[in-house]
């Protein structure tokens, strides 16, 4: 919508233009209208102007109170035009009565002319000419008023059209601004989502940090907190000593000044010291409680992490034992296979195909033997040092199938 300042500025400009136009186009007043004669009780001002207001004055009357809206302008124009018409009708009625009186005076018998002045007929003729000139002036003024009113209505229509166009343009601009705001809000939402994802990634990375590093940091934090606490206690003790020293000085000074004043001052200072001590004690107690709560929370968190780690260790050991049992079973089956192979080699061969089959079975058993050697080394490592290396080796075996396992299963069957 159009702002009030813009509307006021536009109406002020229109008012100035109307004043300039009426000053250029307003007709001049005829010379006969300025005669200072009093006819039938009418004053010279009435005869000169006849209640007529110039277009410039009319414009000032409409717009004199400052800029108004187009609706108020129309409401003010209608009463003004009605008043002007009433004044003109009243003026014409006065002129008609004057003419009627002149006609009656002309019909009456003419008195003898006075030898020393103009005759009554000449006076009546002069008055008739004067009235005719006033009628002509009124006609011209009425014509100018009609033209001015038409011009005013035309300017008002144009001004309203311009205002409507400007309001439409402002409405379009507001729609564009609203679209831009929607796009910006969408971008802000996307940025917030990205920040949330980054925060989640940071939290996951922080959770994956190594436990000894956390313990070391916790120890450092404890040491720093303990050091800060001792420093604060030392500062408080120094402050208390300083306050006590000041109290002693004040007490000594007050004792010299007078017994009564000294007692009152001592009581006041002692109350202050007690309040300070009580406040410091409360603050120290609150800080100590907060530190204890924080340390308890941290210890509980570390204990929970240690419990989870031990639980994972136990699960890994159980899985490793099951794997070792399976490997022992595979080793036993492999030994049985070797014994069977030796027995077959000891027996006489009747055909050429049997040695080839034996060679093939021996070749198939070679990777199984290598796998058993690897698993034997793993067994020795697990039994000797079930630590981080055994954990890593076990986790590496869980994720894949042992080589030779698929070959040993058919033999076991």
Coordinates of C-alpha atoms in Angstrom, one line a residue:
X1 CA 0.0 0.0 0.0
X2 CA 1.1 3.6 -0.6
X3 CA 2.6 5.3 2.4
X4 CA 1.1 8.4 3.9
X5 CA 4.1 10.6 3.2
X6 CA 4.0 9.7 -0.5
X7 CA 0.3 10.5 -0.7
X8 CA 0.8 13.9 1.1
X9 CA 3.7 14.8 -1.3
X10 CA 1.6 14.1 -4.3
X11 CA -1.4 16.1 -3.1
X12 CA 0.9 19.1 -2.3
X13 CA 2.3 19.0 -5.8
X14 CA -1.2 18.9 -7.3
X15 CA -2.2 21.8 -5.2
X16 CA 0.7 23.9 -6.4
X17 CA 0.0 23.1 -10.0
X18 CA -3.7 24.0 -9.6
X19 CA -2.8 27.4 -8.0
X20 CA -0.4 28.2 -10.9
X21 CA -3.0 27.2 -13.5
X22 CA -5.7 29.3 -11.9
X23 CA -3.4 32.3 -11.6
X24 CA -2.7 32.1 -15.4
X25 CA -6.2 31.3 -16.5
X26 CA -8.4 33.4 -14.1
X27 CA -10.2 36.3 -16.0
X28 CA -9.7 39.9 -15.0
X29 CA -12.4 41.9 -13.3
X30 CA -13.9 44.6 -15.5
X31 CA -13.3 48.2 -14.7
X32 CA -17.0 49.0 -14.2
X33 CA -17.2 46.6 -11.4
X34 CA -14.9 48.7 -9.1
X35 CA -17.2 51.7 -9.0
X36 CA -17.9 52.7 -5.4
X37 CA -21.6 53.3 -5.7
X38 CA -24.3 52.1 -3.3
X39 CA -27.3 50.8 -5.1
X40 CA -30.4 49.6 -3.2
X41 CA -28.4 49.0 0.0
X42 CA -25.5 47.1 -1.6
X43 CA -22.0 48.0 -0.5
X44 CA -19.1 48.7 -2.8
X45 CA -17.4 45.4 -1.9
X46 CA -20.5 43.5 -3.0
X47 CA -20.8 45.5 -6.2
X48 CA -17.1 44.9 -7.0
X49 CA -16.9 41.2 -6.3
X50 CA -20.4 40.0 -5.9
X51 CA -19.4 37.3 -3.4
X52 CA -17.1 35.8 -6.0
X53 CA -13.9 34.0 -5.1
X54 CA -11.1 33.7 -7.5
X55 CA -10.0 30.2 -8.6
X56 CA -6.8 30.6 -6.6
X57 CA -8.8 31.4 -3.5
X58 CA -11.1 28.5 -4.2
X59 CA -8.1 26.2 -4.5
X60 CA -6.7 27.5 -1.3
X61 CA -10.0 26.8 0.4
X62 CA -10.0 23.3 -0.7
X63 CA -6.4 22.5 -0.1
X64 CA -5.5 25.0 2.5
X65 CA -5.7 22.6 5.4
X66 CA -2.9 20.4 4.0
X67 CA -2.8 17.3 1.8
X68 CA -5.9 15.1 2.0
X69 CA -7.0 12.0 0.2
X70 CA -9.0 11.9 -3.1
X71 CA -12.2 11.1 -1.2
X72 CA -11.9 14.1 1.1
X73 CA -11.1 16.3 -1.9
X74 CA -14.4 15.3 -3.5
X75 CA -16.3 15.8 -0.3
X76 CA -14.9 19.4 0.1
X77 CA -15.5 20.3 -3.5
X78 CA -19.2 19.7 -3.5
X79 CA -20.1 22.1 -0.6
X80 CA -17.8 24.7 -2.0
X81 CA -19.5 24.7 -5.4
X82 CA -22.9 24.7 -3.8
X83 CA -22.0 27.8 -1.7
X84 CA -20.6 29.6 -4.8
X85 CA -23.8 28.9 -6.7
X86 CA -25.9 30.2 -3.9
X87 CA -24.0 33.4 -3.7
X88 CA -24.2 33.9 -7.4
X89 CA -28.0 33.3 -7.4
X90 CA -28.4 35.7 -4.5
X91 CA -26.3 38.3 -6.5
X92 CA -28.5 37.8 -9.6
X93 CA -31.7 38.2 -7.5
X94 CA -30.3 41.5 -6.1
X95 CA -29.6 42.8 -9.6
X96 CA -33.1 41.7 -10.7
X97 CA -34.7 43.6 -7.9
X98 CA -32.6 46.7 -8.8
X99 CA -33.6 46.5 -12.4
X100 CA -37.3 46.1 -11.4
X101 CA -37.0 49.2 -9.3
X102 CA -35.4 51.1 -12.1
X103 CA -38.2 50.1 -14.5
X104 CA -40.8 51.4 -12.0
X105 CA -39.0 54.6 -11.6
X106 CA -38.9 55.1 -15.4
X107 CA -42.7 54.6 -15.7
X108 CA -43.4 57.2 -13.0
X109 CA -43.8 60.8 -14.2
X110 CA -40.5 62.5 -14.6
X111 CA -39.9 65.4 -12.3
X112 CA -38.6 68.7 -13.7
X113 CA -34.9 68.8 -14.1
X114 CA -33.0 70.7 -11.6
X115 CA -31.0 73.5 -13.1
X116 CA -27.9 72.7 -11.1
X117 CA -27.3 68.9 -11.6
X118 CA -27.8 65.9 -14.0
X119 CA -31.4 64.8 -14.6
X120 CA -32.9 61.7 -13.1
X121 CA -33.0 60.0 -16.4
X122 CA -29.3 60.3 -16.9
X123 CA -28.7 58.9 -13.4
X124 CA -31.0 56.0 -14.2
X125 CA -29.2 55.4 -17.5
X126 CA -25.9 55.4 -15.7
X127 CA -27.2 52.9 -13.2
X128 CA -28.6 50.7 -15.9
X129 CA -25.3 50.7 -17.7
X130 CA -23.5 49.8 -14.4
X131 CA -25.9 47.0 -13.8
X132 CA -25.4 45.6 -17.3
X133 CA -21.7 45.6 -16.8
X134 CA -22.0 43.8 -13.5
X135 CA -24.2 41.2 -15.2
X136 CA -21.7 40.7 -17.9
X137 CA -18.9 40.4 -15.3
X138 CA -21.0 37.8 -13.4
X139 CA -21.5 35.8 -16.6
X140 CA -17.8 35.8 -17.3
X141 CA -17.1 34.8 -13.7
X142 CA -19.6 32.0 -13.8
X143 CA -18.1 30.7 -17.0
X144 CA -14.6 30.8 -15.5
X145 CA -15.9 29.0 -12.4
X146 CA -17.4 26.2 -14.6
X147 CA -14.2 25.8 -16.5
X148 CA -12.2 25.7 -13.4
X149 CA -14.5 23.1 -11.9
X150 CA -14.1 21.0 -15.0
X151 CA -10.4 21.3 -14.9
X152 CA -10.3 20.4 -11.2
X153 CA -12.4 17.3 -11.8
X154 CA -10.1 16.3 -14.7
X155 CA -7.0 16.8 -12.6
X156 CA -8.6 14.8 -9.8
X157 CA -9.3 11.9 -12.1
X158 CA -5.8 11.9 -13.5
X159 CA -4.4 12.1 -10.0
X160 CA -6.5 9.1 -8.9
X161 CA -5.3 7.1 -11.9
X162 CA -1.7 7.9 -11.1
X163 CA -2.3 6.9 -7.5
X164 CA -3.9 3.6 -8.6
X165 CA -0.9 2.9 -10.9
X166 CA 1.6 3.6 -8.2
X167 CA -0.3 1.4 -5.8
X168 CA -0.2 -1.5 -8.3
X169 CA 3.5 -1.0 -8.8
X170 CA 4.0 -1.0 -5.0
X171 CA 1.9 -4.1 -4.7
X172 CA 4.1 -5.9 -7.4
X173 CA 7.2 -4.8 -5.5
X174 CA 5.8 -6.2 -2.3
X175 CA 5.1 -9.5 -4.0
X176 CA 8.6 -9.7 -5.3
X177 CA 10.0 -8.9 -1.8
X178 CA 7.8 -11.6 -0.4
X179 CA 9.2 -14.1 -2.9
X180 CA 12.7 -13.1 -2.1
X181 CA 12.0 -13.6 1.6
X182 CA 10.7 -17.1 0.9
X183 CA 13.8 -18.0 -1.0
X184 CA 16.0 -16.6 1.8
X185 CA 14.1 -18.6 4.4
X186 CA 14.6 -21.8 2.3
X187 CA 18.3 -21.1 2.1
X188 CA 18.5 -20.6 5.8
X189 CA 16.7 -23.9 6.4
X190 CA 19.2 -25.7 4.2
X191 CA 22.1 -24.1 6.0
X192 CA 20.6 -25.1 9.4
X193 CA 20.3 -28.7 8.1
X194 CA 23.9 -28.7 7.0
X195 CA 25.0 -27.4 10.4
X196 CA 23.0 -30.1 12.1
X197 CA 24.7 -32.8 10.0
X198 CA 28.1 -31.3 10.7
X199 CA 27.4 -31.2 14.5
X200 CA 26.3 -34.9 14.4
X201 CA 29.5 -35.9 12.6
X202 CA 31.6 -34.0 15.2
X203 CA 29.7 -35.8 18.0
X204 CA 30.4 -39.2 16.3
X205 CA 34.1 -38.3 15.9
X206 CA 34.3 -37.2 19.5
X207 CA 32.7 -40.5 20.7
X208 CA 35.2 -42.5 18.7
X209 CA 38.2 -41.0 20.6
X210 CA 40.6 -43.3 22.4
X211 CA 39.9 -44.0 26.0
X212 CA 43.4 -43.5 27.4
X213 CA 43.4 -40.0 25.9
X214 CA 40.2 -39.3 27.7
X215 CA 41.6 -40.6 31.0
X216 CA 44.8 -38.5 30.5
X217 CA 42.7 -35.4 29.8
X218 CA 40.5 -36.1 32.9
X219 CA 43.6 -36.4 35.0
X220 CA 44.9 -33.1 33.7
X221 CA 41.5 -31.5 34.3
X222 CA 41.5 -32.8 37.9
X223 CA 45.0 -31.4 38.5
X224 CA 44.0 -28.0 37.1
X225 CA 40.9 -27.9 39.2
X226 CA 42.8 -28.9 42.3
X227 CA 45.4 -26.2 41.6
X228 CA 42.8 -23.5 40.9
X229 CA 41.0 -24.5 44.1
X230 CA 44.2 -24.2 46.2
X231 CA 45.0 -20.8 44.6
X232 CA 41.5 -19.6 45.3
X233 CA 41.8 -20.7 48.9
X234 CA 45.1 -18.9 49.3
X235 CA 43.7 -15.8 47.8
X236 CA 40.7 -16.0 50.1
X237 CA 43.0 -16.5 53.1
X238 CA 45.0 -13.5 52.1
X239 CA 41.9 -11.4 51.6
X240 CA 40.6 -12.5 55.0
X241 CA 43.9 -11.6 56.6
X242 CA 43.9 -8.2 54.9
X243 CA 40.3 -7.6 56.1
X244 CA 41.2 -8.6 59.6
X245 CA 44.2 -6.3 59.5
X246 CA 41.9 -3.5 58.3
X247 CA 39.4 -4.3 61.1
X248 CA 42.2 -4.2 63.7
X249 CA 43.3 -0.8 62.4
X250 CA 39.8 0.5 62.4
X251 CA 39.2 -0.8 65.9
X252 CA 42.4 0.9 67.1
X253 CA 41.4 4.2 65.5
X254 CA 37.9 4.0 66.9
X255 CA 39.2 3.2 70.4
X256 CA 41.2 6.4 70.3
X257 CA 38.1 8.4 69.2
X258 CA 35.7 7.2 71.9
X259 CA 34.3 4.2 73.6
X260 CA 30.8 4.3 72.3
X261 CA 31.7 5.0 68.7
X262 CA 34.4 2.3 68.9
X263 CA 31.9 -0.3 70.0
X264 CA 29.4 0.5 67.3
X265 CA 32.0 0.5 64.6
X266 CA 33.4 -2.8 65.9
X267 CA 30.0 -4.4 65.8
X268 CA 29.4 -3.2 62.2
X269 CA 32.7 -4.4 61.0
X270 CA 32.4 -7.7 62.7
X271 CA 29.0 -8.2 61.0
X272 CA 30.6 -7.3 57.7
X273 CA 33.4 -9.8 58.3
X274 CA 30.9 -12.5 59.4
X275 CA 28.8 -11.8 56.3
X276 CA 31.9 -12.0 54.1
X277 CA 33.1 -15.2 55.7
X278 CA 29.6 -16.7 55.5
X279 CA 29.3 -15.7 51.9
X280 CA 32.8 -17.1 51.1
X281 CA 32.0 -20.3 52.9
X282 CA 28.8 -20.7 51.0
X283 CA 30.5 -20.0 47.7
X284 CA 33.3 -22.5 48.6
X285 CA 30.7 -25.0 49.6
X286 CA 28.8 -24.6 46.4
X287 CA 31.9 -24.8 44.3
X288 CA 33.0 -27.9 46.1
X289 CA 29.6 -29.5 45.6
X290 CA 29.6 -28.7 41.9
X291 CA 33.2 -30.0 41.5
X292 CA 32.2 -33.2 43.3
X293 CA 29.1 -33.7 41.2
X294 CA 31.2 -33.1 38.0
X295 CA 33.9 -35.6 39.1
X296 CA 31.2 -38.1 40.1
X297 CA 29.6 -37.8 36.7
X298 CA 32.9 -38.2 35.0
X299 CA 33.9 -41.2 37.1
X300 CA 30.5 -42.8 36.4
X301 CA 30.9 -42.2 32.7
X302 CA 34.5 -43.7 32.8
X303 CA 33.2 -46.8 34.8
X304 CA 30.5 -47.3 32.3
X305 CA 32.9 -47.1 29.4
X306 CA 35.3 -49.6 31.2
X307 CA 32.4 -51.9 31.8
X308 CA 31.5 -51.8 28.1
X309 CA 35.1 -52.4 27.2
X310 CA 35.4 -55.4 29.5
X311 CA 32.1 -56.8 28.2
X312 CA 33.4 -56.5 24.6
X313 CA 36.7 -58.2 25.8
X314 CA 34.8 -61.1 27.3
X315 CA 32.7 -61.5 24.2
X316 CA 35.8 -61.5 22.1
X317 CA 37.5 -64.1 24.3
X318 CA 34.5 -66.3 24.1
X319 CA 34.4 -66.0 20.3
X320 CA 38.2 -66.7 20.2
X321 CA 37.8 -69.8 22.3
X322 CA 35.0 -71.1 20.0
X323 CA 37.2 -70.4 17.0
X324 CA 40.1 -72.2 18.6
X325 CA 37.9 -75.2 19.4
X326 CA 36.8 -75.2 15.8
X327 CA 40.4 -75.1 14.7
X328 CA 41.4 -78.0 16.9
X329 CA 38.5 -80.0 15.4
X330 CA 39.8 -79.1 11.9
X331 CA 43.4 -80.0 12.9
X332 CA 42.1 -83.4 14.2
X333 CA 40.2 -84.0 11.0
X334 CA 43.3 -83.0 9.0
X335 CA 45.4 -85.5 10.9
X336 CA 42.9 -88.2 10.1
X337 CA 43.1 -87.2 6.5
X338 CA 46.9 -87.5 6.6
X339 CA 46.7 -90.9 8.2
X340 CA 44.2 -92.1 5.5
X341 CA 46.5 -90.7 2.8
X342 CA 49.5 -92.6 4.3
X343 CA 47.5 -95.8 4.4
X344 CA 46.5 -95.4 0.8
X345 CA 50.1 -94.7 -0.2
X346 CA 51.2 -97.9 1.6
X347 CA 48.7 -100.1 -0.3
X348 CA 49.7 -101.3 -3.9
X349 CA 48.2 -99.3 -6.7
X350 CA 46.3 -101.2 -9.4
X351 CA 45.9 -98.4 -12.0
X352 CA 47.5 -95.2 -13.2
X353 CA 44.6 -93.0 -12.0
X354 CA 45.0 -93.7 -8.3
X355 CA 48.4 -91.9 -7.9
X356 CA 47.0 -88.9 -9.8
X357 CA 44.0 -88.7 -7.4
X358 CA 46.4 -89.0 -4.5
X359 CA 48.5 -86.2 -5.8
X360 CA 45.4 -84.0 -6.3
X361 CA 44.3 -84.7 -2.7
X362 CA 47.8 -83.9 -1.5
X363 CA 47.7 -80.6 -3.4
X364 CA 44.3 -79.8 -2.0
X365 CA 45.6 -80.4 1.5
X366 CA 48.6 -78.0 1.2
X367 CA 46.6 -74.8 1.7
X368 CA 44.9 -76.4 4.7
X369 CA 48.2 -77.2 6.2
X370 CA 49.3 -73.5 5.7
X371 CA 46.1 -72.3 7.3
X372 CA 46.7 -74.6 10.2
X373 CA 50.1 -73.2 10.7
X374 CA 48.7 -69.6 10.6
X375 CA 46.0 -70.5 13.1
X376 CA 48.6 -72.2 15.3
X377 CA 50.6 -69.0 15.4
X378 CA 47.4 -67.1 16.3
X379 CA 46.7 -69.6 19.0
X380 CA 50.1 -69.1 20.5
X381 CA 49.6 -65.3 20.3
X382 CA 46.2 -65.4 22.0
X383 CA 47.3 -67.8 24.8
X384 CA 50.5 -65.8 25.5
X385 CA 49.3 -62.2 25.3
X386 CA 45.5 -61.6 25.0
X387 CA 45.9 -57.9 24.6
X388 CA 45.3 -55.4 21.9
X389 CA 47.2 -57.5 19.2
X390 CA 45.0 -60.5 19.9
X391 CA 41.9 -58.3 19.8
X392 CA 42.9 -56.9 16.4
X393 CA 43.8 -60.3 15.0
X394 CA 40.4 -61.8 16.2
X395 CA 38.4 -58.9 14.8
X396 CA 40.2 -59.3 11.5
X397 CA 39.3 -63.0 11.4
X398 CA 35.6 -62.4 12.3
X399 CA 35.1 -60.2 9.2
X400 CA 36.2 -62.9 6.7
X401 CA 36.1 -66.7 6.3
X402 CA 39.3 -68.6 7.1
X403 CA 41.1 -69.8 4.0
X404 CA 40.8 -73.5 3.6
X405 CA 37.6 -73.6 5.6
X406 CA 35.4 -74.4 2.6
X407 CA 37.9 -77.1 1.7
X408 CA 38.1 -78.7 5.1
X409 CA 34.3 -79.0 5.5
X410 CA 33.8 -81.5 2.7
X411 CA 36.7 -83.5 4.1
X412 CA 35.1 -83.4 7.6
X413 CA 31.8 -84.7 6.2

